Amino acid sequence: MDVLTLSRLQFGFTVGFHYIFPVLSIGLGLLLVIMEGMYLRTRKPLYHAMTHFWVKIFGLVFALGVATGIVMEFQFGTNWSTYSRYVGDVFGSALAAEGIFAFFLESGFLAILLFGWNKVGPKMHFFATVMVALGAHFSAIWIVVANSWQQTPAGHHVVTSGLATRAEIVDFWQMVLNPSSFDRIWHVFMGCWQAGAFFVISVSAWYLLRRRHTEFARISLKIGLMVAVIASMTQLVSGHSSAQNVAENQPAKLAAFEGHYPSAAPADMYLFGWVDEANGAVHGVKLPGMLSFLVNGSTDAPITGLASFPPDQRPPVNIVFQTYHVMVAVGMALILFSWLGLICWWRGTLWEKRWLLWVLVVSVLLPQIANQVGWITAEVGRQPYTVYGLLRTSESLSQVVTSGEVLSSIVAFALIYALLFVLFIYLLNEKIQTGPDETPEPEGHRA
Amino acid sequence: MNLDLNSIWFVLVGGLFAGYAVLDGFDLGVGALHLFARSDIDRRMLLNSIGPVWDGNEVWLVTGGGALFAAFPEVYASVFSGFYLAFMLLLFALIFRAVAIEFRSKRPGATWRTSWDISFSAASILSALLIGVALGNIAYGIPLDARHEFAGSFLSLLNPYALLVGVTTVSLFVMHGAIYVVIKTEGELNARARHWTRNGIIFFVIMYAVTTMVTLLYVPHMTELIRAYPVLFVLPVLNVLAIANIPRQIHRGREFQAFLSSCAAVFALLALFGFGMYPDMVFSSPDAGNSLTIYNAASSAPTLKIMLIIAAMGVPLVLAYTISIYWIFRGKVKIESHSY
């Protein structure tokens, strides 16, 4: 394989693996704030035990996020140095801002969150929890801003001097508030909240099925369900708004979502299907005119199709089509499951509905899948560019790195990450099996 | 030397990396010494001495990398792509180190713990060595072409001078880490850490002297600025005085002052390196004309100004968090239920 394919594989694999963890730490961060906030209000030992238990899991998740995240910070330079030279002036500032404003906040207060139980009072500990959650959200804001600039570049101009051409900032705020930043930040936040909520829901449902830690599990499950309903409904709005944004700013990507080829015709929405890229057709079950309706409010509004773009400016259509449809289907399933859970809780039947509890146990995988395929949709949909319309992926590579070097690093990453994943699941399972420490006396806190 | 925007950013990026060396330096050093502690409880003491702070310390490296990317993208691009395999090794070492700290105490088994002990220690030593090798190459000079692309090979990076700087970095961090263990422990472990400190100082002083001689003889461009501005002699003098002060303070029982001296020694060494490089950022050899400087490698002036505003807002916050955390976790380590 050539360096380009290998480097793309390596970036996709390492960022995909990394992205398992930050979504959980952002989502769990919010849930920890709720749980510890409840403890401060009620002073019930149960909430204390609950916070303690989830903090331990948070620590494990966070450590893997840090270990795999440091790779991302440097991989732009190692594998995509031409990209780095081209965008450093613009993209680098967002990355540096992430370090200064998010990582220091997060890691500093994480120390108190994990190890400070006996060093600070309960209020200070709660403050640290809030700061860690805030830091995790800030970090998402800056990295999504940087990525959104790649999707919808703004606030820059392109300058050539000597041998080098690059993008330079003209207006910092225009770069930060580029056309897709806001929609995409919300979309990512809700994806993270869903991941955190369904994680808590899954573990709690499992305890209920095993009739262990019942009181703990019921309350955890309720908190999880409330966050899940709010996040899933907000995600529906955010997803719609994001798609409209893509329609306006990245028409080729929108056309790929539904495999829409005609240059200006009403567009359908598929429930599922397969794109025949050679003949520009989709085989599947569709709702006629639905994409036109969602984008423009009318089933016969014309939508710019892939035929309007020369073949070398189109993304790989079928991959984008499939990942997009999986994301949407999972999003719908999450809305369904969270409402089902909530309604059964209101009617008081949730604790006896074993099939539903089993569904909730398995549901932990769904937000993870949606987050992964959602990012594949966003990133593959931007192809063949790294910076939409400005810089092609094929022109972004490091010039001096050989395929042998990338091959050896990709093999090493595969082995190391496989080991980490197995150990993560093993240790996570062990923590869940051990369960919360429900001794009535809240240990630790200095009054 | 005039203090323009590019020079300010040279100092700021250097400050982040110096902050990294001072802070993560001691926890890499603790990692290097980890296997010298024989019993499980002693090893847990070492891990927990850095437990609340190592992650925050590593953020200095990540943010330094981000600031380098933003302020000097050419350096970021040339060095990281040029040193591809070396940086991949460094990343693997940092990954193993992070998970070793987290995983080790999760299970009681002796094999489990010993494996992670070895991972932690080997990864710490390898990280320190590779950071030093990278610095050594940047100072000695690497072949760069007119587009600032690296024109050497992985093996050419493992030249004697770079390896010497690598080993010196390990010795610096071992000394620094040993003193940190002294201030964080009591009793028998504390006595052993004092012993490590004495040997660490000897190890470092020897390496420091050799590196200085070799640099004077073979890497003359590193001393140009000092020749032009003799006032900079204060740095090596400060460095020697700071190191000499360490055993004196320990002898008097002022462990914290000894640690501050060690911090000052690390900082002075990095400052010396920075002044040696200035205004180059990566020295090109044999064709010095292709060197990356604070001017030809920098982002545009508007970006540097915006980043300066970001730094002015962020740095006071960062210092406030850092100082608070170290204050909250001051004093000797105790093993508790939520410890590693």
PDB file of N, CA, C and O in Angstrom, chain B residues 62-96:
ATOM      1  N   VAL B  62       1.947  18.582  25.731  1.00  0.00           N
ATOM      2  CA  VAL B  62       0.889  18.654  24.720  1.00  0.00           C
ATOM      3  C   VAL B  62       0.659  20.105  24.306  1.00  0.00           C
ATOM      4  O   VAL B  62       0.556  20.431  23.121  1.00  0.00           O
ATOM      5  N   THR B  63       0.585  20.998  25.302  1.00  0.00           N
ATOM      6  CA  THR B  63       0.359  22.404  24.989  1.00  0.00           C
ATOM      7  C   THR B  63       1.582  23.010  24.304  1.00  0.00           C
ATOM      8  O   THR B  63       1.439  23.823  23.386  1.00  0.00           O
ATOM      9  N   GLY B  64       2.772  22.594  24.733  1.00  0.00           N
ATOM     10  CA  GLY B  64       3.990  23.036  24.038  1.00  0.00           C
ATOM     11  C   GLY B  64       3.940  22.635  22.568  1.00  0.00           C
ATOM     12  O   GLY B  64       4.269  23.427  21.686  1.00  0.00           O
ATOM     13  N   GLY B  65       3.504  21.394  22.311  1.00  0.00           N
ATOM     14  CA  GLY B  65       3.350  20.927  20.924  1.00  0.00           C
ATOM     15  C   GLY B  65       2.341  21.772  20.169  1.00  0.00           C
ATOM     16  O   GLY B  65       2.580  22.182  19.027  1.00  0.00           O
ATOM     17  N   GLY B  66       1.205  22.076  20.811  1.00  0.00           N
ATOM     18  CA  GLY B  66       0.175  22.906  20.180  1.00  0.00           C
ATOM     19  C   GLY B  66       0.697  24.308  19.889  1.00  0.00           C
ATOM     20  O   GLY B  66       0.466  24.866  18.802  1.00  0.00           O
ATOM     21  N   ALA B  67       1.421  24.882  20.853  1.00  0.00           N
ATOM     22  CA  ALA B  67       1.957  26.236  20.671  1.00  0.00           C
ATOM     23  C   ALA B  67       3.010  26.257  19.573  1.00  0.00           C
ATOM     24  O   ALA B  67       3.084  27.204  18.774  1.00  0.00           O
ATOM     25  N   LEU B  68       3.811  25.188  19.502  1.00  0.00           N
ATOM     26  CA  LEU B  68       4.818  25.091  18.441  1.00  0.00           C
ATOM     27  C   LEU B  68       4.123  25.029  17.078  1.00  0.00           C
ATOM     28  O   LEU B  68       4.524  25.693  16.120  1.00  0.00           O
ATOM     29  N   PHE B  69       3.064  24.225  16.991  1.00  0.00           N
ATOM     30  CA  PHE B  69       2.276  24.097  15.770  1.00  0.00           C
ATOM     31  C   PHE B  69       1.728  25.465  15.356  1.00  0.00           C
ATOM     32  O   PHE B  69       1.795  25.868  14.194  1.00  0.00           O
ATOM     33  N   ALA B  70       1.194  26.203  16.320  1.00  0.00           N
ATOM     34  CA  ALA B  70       0.557  27.475  16.009  1.00  0.00           C
ATOM     35  C   ALA B  70       1.567  28.567  15.688  1.00  0.00           C
ATOM     36  O   ALA B  70       1.360  29.359  14.769  1.00  0.00           O
ATOM     37  N   ALA B  71       2.658  28.639  16.448  1.00  0.00           N
ATOM     38  CA  ALA B  71       3.584  29.762  16.308  1.00  0.00           C
ATOM     39  C   ALA B  71       4.686  29.471  15.291  1.00  0.00           C
ATOM     40  O   ALA B  71       5.114  30.369  14.566  1.00  0.00           O
ATOM     41  N   PHE B  72       5.141  28.227  15.243  1.00  0.00           N
ATOM     42  CA  PHE B  72       6.236  27.871  14.335  1.00  0.00           C
ATOM     43  C   PHE B  72       5.890  26.590  13.577  1.00  0.00           C
ATOM     44  O   PHE B  72       6.527  25.546  13.772  1.00  0.00           O
ATOM     45  N   PRO B  73       4.872  26.652  12.700  1.00  0.00           N
ATOM     46  CA  PRO B  73       4.410  25.419  12.041  1.00  0.00           C
ATOM     47  C   PRO B  73       5.493  24.709  11.241  1.00  0.00           C
ATOM     48  O   PRO B  73       5.477  23.475  11.141  1.00  0.00           O
ATOM     49  N   GLU B  74       6.455  25.459  10.704  1.00  0.00           N
ATOM     50  CA  GLU B  74       7.508  24.812   9.923  1.00  0.00           C
ATOM     51  C   GLU B  74       8.373  23.902  10.804  1.00  0.00           C
ATOM     52  O   GLU B  74       8.817  22.845  10.365  1.00  0.00           O
ATOM     53  N   VAL B  75       8.622  24.336  12.033  1.00  0.00           N
ATOM     54  CA  VAL B  75       9.418  23.510  12.947  1.00  0.00           C
ATOM     55  C   VAL B  75       8.630  22.262  13.308  1.00  0.00           C
ATOM     56  O   VAL B  75       9.139  21.134  13.253  1.00  0.00           O
ATOM     57  N   TYR B  76       7.360  22.473  13.659  1.00  0.00           N
ATOM     58  CA  TYR B  76       6.484  21.349  14.016  1.00  0.00           C
ATOM     59  C   TYR B  76       6.461  20.332  12.876  1.00  0.00           C
ATOM     60  O   TYR B  76       6.645  19.127  13.092  1.00  0.00           O
ATOM     61  N   ALA B  77       6.247  20.831  11.654  1.00  0.00           N
ATOM     62  CA  ALA B  77       6.111  19.924  10.506  1.00  0.00           C
ATOM     63  C   ALA B  77       7.434  19.222  10.190  1.00  0.00           C
ATOM     64  O   ALA B  77       7.476  18.001  10.000  1.00  0.00           O
ATOM     65  N   SER B  78       8.534  19.979  10.147  1.00  0.00           N
ATOM     66  CA  SER B  78       9.820  19.385   9.750  1.00  0.00           C
ATOM     67  C   SER B  78      10.327  18.385  10.785  1.00  0.00           C
ATOM     68  O   SER B  78      10.784  17.300  10.439  1.00  0.00           O
ATOM     69  N   VAL B  79      10.242  18.772  12.049  1.00  0.00           N
ATOM     70  CA  VAL B  79      10.818  17.915  13.092  1.00  0.00           C
ATOM     71  C   VAL B  79       9.994  16.642  13.274  1.00  0.00           C
ATOM     72  O   VAL B  79      10.539  15.543  13.298  1.00  0.00           O
ATOM     73  N   PHE B  80       8.677  16.774  13.349  1.00  0.00           N
ATOM     74  CA  PHE B  80       7.882  15.576  13.621  1.00  0.00           C
ATOM     75  C   PHE B  80       7.854  14.607  12.445  1.00  0.00           C
ATOM     76  O   PHE B  80       7.864  13.401  12.641  1.00  0.00           O
ATOM     77  N   SER B  81       7.841  15.145  11.204  1.00  0.00           N
ATOM     78  CA  SER B  81       7.886  14.204  10.073  1.00  0.00           C
ATOM     79  C   SER B  81       9.304  13.661   9.907  1.00  0.00           C
ATOM     80  O   SER B  81       9.489  12.476   9.606  1.00  0.00           O
ATOM     81  N   GLY B  82      10.304  14.509  10.142  1.00  0.00           N
ATOM     82  CA  GLY B  82      11.686  14.072   9.973  1.00  0.00           C
ATOM     83  C   GLY B  82      12.094  13.014  10.988  1.00  0.00           C
ATOM     84  O   GLY B  82      12.788  12.057  10.671  1.00  0.00           O
ATOM     85  N   PHE B  83      11.634  13.182  12.227  1.00  0.00           N
ATOM     86  CA  PHE B  83      11.998  12.242  13.290  1.00  0.00           C
ATOM     87  C   PHE B  83      10.897  11.193  13.457  1.00  0.00           C
ATOM     88  O   PHE B  83      10.582  10.784  14.576  1.00  0.00           O
ATOM     89  N   TYR B  84      10.297  10.769  12.343  1.00  0.00           N
ATOM     90  CA  TYR B  84       9.068   9.958  12.397  1.00  0.00           C
ATOM     91  C   TYR B  84       9.167   8.777  13.368  1.00  0.00           C
ATOM     92  O   TYR B  84       8.415   8.675  14.330  1.00  0.00           O
ATOM     93  N   LEU B  85      10.128   7.883  13.122  1.00  0.00           N
ATOM     94  CA  LEU B  85      10.193   6.665  13.946  1.00  0.00           C
ATOM     95  C   LEU B  85      10.537   6.990  15.396  1.00  0.00           C
ATOM     96  O   LEU B  85      10.002   6.382  16.323  1.00  0.00           O
ATOM     97  N   ALA B  86      11.423   7.983  15.574  1.00  0.00           N
ATOM     98  CA  ALA B  86      11.805   8.349  16.935  1.00  0.00           C
ATOM     99  C   ALA B  86      10.588   8.871  17.703  1.00  0.00           C
ATOM    100  O   ALA B  86      10.381   8.523  18.873  1.00  0.00           O
ATOM    101  N   PHE B  87       9.769   9.698  17.040  1.00  0.00           N
ATOM    102  CA  PHE B  87       8.594  10.219  17.731  1.00  0.00           C
ATOM    103  C   PHE B  87       7.542   9.147  17.952  1.00  0.00           C
ATOM    104  O   PHE B  87       6.818   9.181  18.950  1.00  0.00           O
ATOM    105  N   MET B  88       7.429   8.203  17.006  1.00  0.00           N
ATOM    106  CA  MET B  88       6.490   7.105  17.231  1.00  0.00           C
ATOM    107  C   MET B  88       6.900   6.323  18.484  1.00  0.00           C
ATOM    108  O   MET B  88       6.075   5.980  19.323  1.00  0.00           O
ATOM    109  N   LEU B  89       8.224   6.078  18.598  1.00  0.00           N
ATOM    110  CA  LEU B  89       8.719   5.390  19.805  1.00  0.00           C
ATOM    111  C   LEU B  89       8.381   6.182  21.068  1.00  0.00           C
ATOM    112  O   LEU B  89       7.961   5.614  22.075  1.00  0.00           O
ATOM    113  N   LEU B  90       8.562   7.511  20.987  1.00  0.00           N
ATOM    114  CA  LEU B  90       8.258   8.353  22.140  1.00  0.00           C
ATOM    115  C   LEU B  90       6.764   8.255  22.485  1.00  0.00           C
ATOM    116  O   LEU B  90       6.393   8.122  23.651  1.00  0.00           O
ATOM    117  N   LEU B  91       5.914   8.287  21.447  1.00  0.00           N
ATOM    118  CA  LEU B  91       4.472   8.190  21.701  1.00  0.00           C
ATOM    119  C   LEU B  91       4.118   6.856  22.346  1.00  0.00           C
ATOM    120  O   LEU B  91       3.341   6.804  23.302  1.00  0.00           O
ATOM    121  N   PHE B  92       4.722   5.768  21.827  1.00  0.00           N
ATOM    122  CA  PHE B  92       4.445   4.451  22.423  1.00  0.00           C
ATOM    123  C   PHE B  92       4.904   4.425  23.881  1.00  0.00           C
ATOM    124  O   PHE B  92       4.215   3.895  24.755  1.00  0.00           O
ATOM    125  N   ALA B  93       6.075   5.031  24.132  1.00  0.00           N
ATOM    126  CA  ALA B  93       6.582   5.061  25.509  1.00  0.00           C
ATOM    127  C   ALA B  93       5.614   5.838  26.403  1.00  0.00           C
ATOM    128  O   ALA B  93       5.291   5.393  27.514  1.00  0.00           O
ATOM    129  N   LEU B  94       5.136   6.983  25.923  1.00  0.00           N
ATOM    130  CA  LEU B  94       4.228   7.788  26.753  1.00  0.00           C
ATOM    131  C   LEU B  94       2.896   7.069  26.974  1.00  0.00           C
ATOM    132  O   LEU B  94       2.302   7.173  28.044  1.00  0.00           O
ATOM    133  N   ILE B  95       2.435   6.322  25.960  1.00  0.00           N
ATOM    134  CA  ILE B  95       1.192   5.551  26.121  1.00  0.00           C
ATOM    135  C   ILE B  95       1.384   4.493  27.212  1.00  0.00           C
ATOM    136  O   ILE B  95       0.584   4.373  28.144  1.00  0.00           O
ATOM    137  N   PHE B  96       2.483   3.722  27.089  1.00  0.00           N
ATOM    138  CA  PHE B  96       2.710   2.648  28.055  1.00  0.00           C
ATOM    139  C   PHE B  96       2.876   3.187  29.466  1.00  0.00           C
ATOM    140  O   PHE B  96       2.421   2.594  30.439  1.00  0.00           O
TER     141      PHE B  96
END
